[in-house]
PDB file of C-alpha atoms in Angstrom:
ATOM      1  CA  UNK A1266     214.267  88.552  56.915  1.00  0.00           C
ATOM      2  CA  UNK A1267     212.639  91.821  57.951  1.00  0.00           C
ATOM      3  CA  UNK A1268     210.153  91.554  55.094  1.00  0.00           C
ATOM      4  CA  UNK A1269     209.217  88.040  56.187  1.00  0.00           C
ATOM      5  CA  UNK A1270     208.728  89.155  59.800  1.00  0.00           C
ATOM      6  CA  UNK A1271     206.649  92.150  58.699  1.00  0.00           C
ATOM      7  CA  UNK A1272     204.493  89.934  56.470  1.00  0.00           C
ATOM      8  CA  UNK A1273     203.980  87.456  59.317  1.00  0.00           C
ATOM      9  CA  UNK A1274     203.024  90.262  61.706  1.00  0.00           C
ATOM     10  CA  UNK A1275     200.580  91.711  59.159  1.00  0.00           C
ATOM     11  CA  UNK A1276     199.002  88.279  58.688  1.00  0.00           C
ATOM     12  CA  UNK A1277     198.589  87.790  62.441  1.00  0.00           C
ATOM     13  CA  UNK A1278     197.013  91.250  62.817  1.00  0.00           C
ATOM     14  CA  UNK A1279     194.661  90.621  59.905  1.00  0.00           C
ATOM     15  CA  UNK A1280     193.548  87.314  61.407  1.00  0.00           C
ATOM     16  CA  UNK A1281     193.010  88.993  64.765  1.00  0.00           C
ATOM     17  CA  UNK A1282     190.859  91.725  63.257  1.00  0.00           C
ATOM     18  CA  UNK A1283     188.929  89.196  61.185  1.00  0.00           C
ATOM     19  CA  UNK A1284     188.278  87.079  64.293  1.00  0.00           C
ATOM     20  CA  UNK A1285     186.986  90.103  66.207  1.00  0.00           C
ATOM     21  CA  UNK A1286     184.365  90.962  63.624  1.00  0.00           C
ATOM     22  CA  UNK A1287     180.818  90.297  64.743  1.00  0.00           C
ATOM     23  CA  UNK A1288     179.375  87.265  63.030  1.00  0.00           C
ATOM     24  CA  UNK A1289     176.508  87.999  60.674  1.00  0.00           C
ATOM     25  CA  UNK A1290     173.221  86.288  61.504  1.00  0.00           C
ATOM     26  CA  UNK A1291     172.597  83.741  58.734  1.00  0.00           C
ATOM     27  CA  UNK A1292     169.446  84.002  56.617  1.00  0.00           C
ATOM     28  CA  UNK A1293     168.476  80.458  57.592  1.00  0.00           C
ATOM     29  CA  UNK A1294     168.354  81.530  61.263  1.00  0.00           C
ATOM     30  CA  UNK A1295     166.144  84.520  60.412  1.00  0.00           C
ATOM     31  CA  UNK A1296     163.830  82.290  58.322  1.00  0.00           C
ATOM     32  CA  UNK A1297     163.595  79.731  61.143  1.00  0.00           C
ATOM     33  CA  UNK A1298     162.666  82.412  63.681  1.00  0.00           C
ATOM     34  CA  UNK A1299     160.013  83.860  61.355  1.00  0.00           C
ATOM     35  CA  UNK A1300     158.209  80.527  60.921  1.00  0.00           C
ATOM     36  CA  UNK A1301     154.651  80.743  62.256  1.00  0.00           C
ATOM     37  CA  UNK A1302     151.846  83.308  62.188  1.00  0.00           C
ATOM     38  CA  UNK A1303     152.327  87.005  62.908  1.00  0.00           C
ATOM     39  CA  UNK A1304     149.582  89.617  63.352  1.00  0.00           C
ATOM     40  CA  UNK A1305     149.285  93.399  63.403  1.00  0.00           C
ATOM     41  CA  UNK A1306     146.322  95.647  64.153  1.00  0.00           C
ATOM     42  CA  UNK A1307     145.504  98.185  61.459  1.00  0.00           C
ATOM     43  CA  UNK A1308     142.871 100.904  61.064  1.00  0.00           C
ATOM     44  CA  UNK A1309     140.676  98.487  59.094  1.00  0.00           C
ATOM     45  CA  UNK A1310     141.177  95.330  61.165  1.00  0.00           C
ATOM     46  CA  UNK A1311     144.015  92.814  61.508  1.00  0.00           C
ATOM     47  CA  UNK A1312     146.742  91.705  59.099  1.00  0.00           C
ATOM     48  CA  UNK A1313     148.103  88.168  59.398  1.00  0.00           C
ATOM     49  CA  UNK A1314     151.348  86.950  57.839  1.00  0.00           C
ATOM     50  CA  UNK A1315     152.172  83.239  58.036  1.00  0.00           C
ATOM     51  CA  UNK A1316     155.608  81.860  57.189  1.00  0.00           C
ATOM     52  CA  UNK A1317     155.652  78.099  56.579  1.00  0.00           C
ATOM     53  CA  UNK A1318     157.554  75.262  54.911  1.00  0.00           C
ATOM     54  CA  UNK A1319     160.803  76.980  55.864  1.00  0.00           C
ATOM     55  CA  UNK A1320     163.848  75.373  54.330  1.00  0.00           C
ATOM     56  CA  UNK A1321     167.233  77.046  54.214  1.00  0.00           C
ATOM     57  CA  UNK A1322     166.785  80.819  53.939  1.00  0.00           C
ATOM     58  CA  UNK A1323     163.163  80.895  52.783  1.00  0.00           C
ATOM     59  CA  UNK A1324     159.830  79.219  52.313  1.00  0.00           C
ATOM     60  CA  UNK A1325     156.138  79.937  51.781  1.00  0.00           C
ATOM     61  CA  UNK A1326     154.301  83.068  52.915  1.00  0.00           C
ATOM     62  CA  UNK A1327     150.593  83.869  53.180  1.00  0.00           C
ATOM     63  CA  UNK A1328     149.062  87.304  53.850  1.00  0.00           C
ATOM     64  CA  UNK A1329     145.490  87.927  54.998  1.00  0.00           C
ATOM     65  CA  UNK A1330     143.879  91.241  55.866  1.00  0.00           C
ATOM     66  CA  UNK A1331     140.721  90.740  57.925  1.00  0.00           C
ATOM     67  CA  UNK A1332     138.294  93.621  58.537  1.00  0.00           C
ATOM     68  CA  UNK A1333     136.708  94.162  61.936  1.00  0.00           C
ATOM     69  CA  UNK A1334     133.460  92.622  60.622  1.00  0.00           C
ATOM     70  CA  UNK A1335     135.341  89.461  59.585  1.00  0.00           C
ATOM     71  CA  UNK A1336     135.510  90.147  55.846  1.00  0.00           C
ATOM     72  CA  UNK A1337     138.733  89.362  53.993  1.00  0.00           C
ATOM     73  CA  UNK A1338     140.071  92.378  52.103  1.00  0.00           C
ATOM     74  CA  UNK A1339     143.389  90.903  50.969  1.00  0.00           C
ATOM     75  CA  UNK A1340     144.549  87.319  50.660  1.00  0.00           C
ATOM     76  CA  UNK A1341     147.761  86.387  48.882  1.00  0.00           C
ATOM     77  CA  UNK A1342     150.277  83.543  48.834  1.00  0.00           C
ATOM     78  CA  UNK A1343     153.852  83.421  47.655  1.00  0.00           C
ATOM     79  CA  UNK A1344     157.438  82.850  48.685  1.00  0.00           C
ATOM     80  CA  UNK A1345     159.963  84.631  50.875  1.00  0.00           C
ATOM     81  CA  UNK A1346     163.698  84.700  51.365  1.00  0.00           C
ATOM     82  CA  UNK A1347     165.674  86.119  54.298  1.00  0.00           C
ATOM     83  CA  UNK A1348     168.991  87.762  53.348  1.00  0.00           C
ATOM     84  CA  UNK A1349     170.580  87.445  56.790  1.00  0.00           C
ATOM     85  CA  UNK A1350     172.185  90.079  58.978  1.00  0.00           C
ATOM     86  CA  UNK A1351     170.889  91.860  62.058  1.00  0.00           C
ATOM     87  CA  UNK A1352     168.420  93.938  60.047  1.00  0.00           C
ATOM     88  CA  UNK A1353     167.124  93.871  56.527  1.00  0.00           C
ATOM     89  CA  UNK A1354     164.210  93.530  54.164  1.00  0.00           C
ATOM     90  CA  UNK A1355     162.716  90.143  53.391  1.00  0.00           C
ATOM     91  CA  UNK A1356     162.432  89.308  49.737  1.00  0.00           C
ATOM     92  CA  UNK A1357     158.720  88.498  49.454  1.00  0.00           C
ATOM     93  CA  UNK A1358     156.912  87.776  46.196  1.00  0.00           C
ATOM     94  CA  UNK A1359     153.178  87.091  46.152  1.00  0.00           C
ATOM     95  CA  UNK A1360     152.129  85.084  43.104  1.00  0.00           C
ATOM     96  CA  UNK A1361     148.549  84.036  43.911  1.00  0.00           C
ATOM     97  CA  UNK A1362     145.727  86.362  44.963  1.00  0.00           C
ATOM     98  CA  UNK A1363     142.304  85.356  46.238  1.00  0.00           C
ATOM     99  CA  UNK A1364     138.954  87.150  46.525  1.00  0.00           C
ATOM    100  CA  UNK A1365     136.897  87.368  49.739  1.00  0.00           C
ATOM    101  CA  UNK A1366     135.363  83.946  48.986  1.00  0.00           C
ATOM    102  CA  UNK A1367     138.743  82.263  48.538  1.00  0.00           C
ATOM    103  CA  UNK A1368     138.552  81.991  44.733  1.00  0.00           C
ATOM    104  CA  UNK A1369     141.810  82.479  42.834  1.00  0.00           C
ATOM    105  CA  UNK A1370     141.824  85.804  41.006  1.00  0.00           C
ATOM    106  CA  UNK A1371     142.680  85.703  37.291  1.00  0.00           C
ATOM    107  CA  UNK A1372     145.387  88.373  37.578  1.00  0.00           C
ATOM    108  CA  UNK A1373     147.496  85.990  39.664  1.00  0.00           C
ATOM    109  CA  UNK A1374     149.941  85.396  36.803  1.00  0.00           C
ATOM    110  CA  UNK A1375     152.340  88.172  37.806  1.00  0.00           C
ATOM    111  CA  UNK A1376     154.100  88.655  41.105  1.00  0.00           C
ATOM    112  CA  UNK A1377     153.685  91.503  43.570  1.00  0.00           C
ATOM    113  CA  UNK A1378     156.357  92.502  46.043  1.00  0.00           C
ATOM    114  CA  UNK A1379     155.434  93.738  49.498  1.00  0.00           C
ATOM    115  CA  UNK A1380     158.437  94.662  51.629  1.00  0.00           C
ATOM    116  CA  UNK A1381     158.623  93.360  55.165  1.00  0.00           C
ATOM    117  CA  UNK A1382     161.492  94.556  57.328  1.00  0.00           C
ATOM    118  CA  UNK A1383     163.008  92.536  60.140  1.00  0.00           C
ATOM    119  CA  UNK A1384     165.437  93.163  62.964  1.00  0.00           C
ATOM    120  CA  UNK A1385     167.328  90.519  64.936  1.00  0.00           C
ATOM    121  CA  UNK A1386     168.441  90.992  68.534  1.00  0.00           C
ATOM    122  CA  UNK A1387     169.286  88.558  71.319  1.00  0.00           C
ATOM    123  CA  UNK A1388     167.955  85.525  69.458  1.00  0.00           C
ATOM    124  CA  UNK A1389     164.610  87.105  68.540  1.00  0.00           C
ATOM    125  CA  UNK A1390     163.206  88.692  65.398  1.00  0.00           C
ATOM    126  CA  UNK A1391     160.822  91.631  65.076  1.00  0.00           C
ATOM    127  CA  UNK A1392     158.782  92.091  61.906  1.00  0.00           C
ATOM    128  CA  UNK A1393     157.554  95.420  60.500  1.00  0.00           C
ATOM    129  CA  UNK A1394     155.897  96.881  57.451  1.00  0.00           C
ATOM    130  CA  UNK A1395     156.379 100.627  57.452  1.00  0.00           C
ATOM    131  CA  UNK A1396     155.332 101.842  60.903  1.00  0.00           C
ATOM    132  CA  UNK A1397     153.258  98.710  61.662  1.00  0.00           C
ATOM    133  CA  UNK A1398     154.853  96.107  63.953  1.00  0.00           C
ATOM    134  CA  UNK A1399     153.743  92.470  63.811  1.00  0.00           C
ATOM    135  CA  UNK A1400     153.547  90.200  66.868  1.00  0.00           C
ATOM    136  CA  UNK A1401     154.228  86.473  66.663  1.00  0.00           C
ATOM    137  CA  UNK A1402     151.218  84.387  67.714  1.00  0.00           C
TER     138      UNK A1402
END
């Protein structure tokens, strides 16, 4: 009888501790909050990252680096996935690269990864790459 009571008490305590754990922010919530265009000022101009066609934990991503004179220095498209949690690194793979005139570059066969970090707090997401912070438009 004592063993049964001890097992029941242990189960109740375990459930209590499990219920007190902070819920992890799902990846689909992070992906939903990222949807739209983000920008960041850089030494050369402005970087734009657009998240679109979000479904589940991921979707499409497009990156454009625009110089101060309006020239495009980087233009890439690919996919992203948000792992979930209050902070993390988006899984971003760019598979198509374009020149300054918008023509697809021949080396677009392989993928390139460019890490973007996010943080979630109070229902909002911040987006960073290294020490550069992006602002949602």
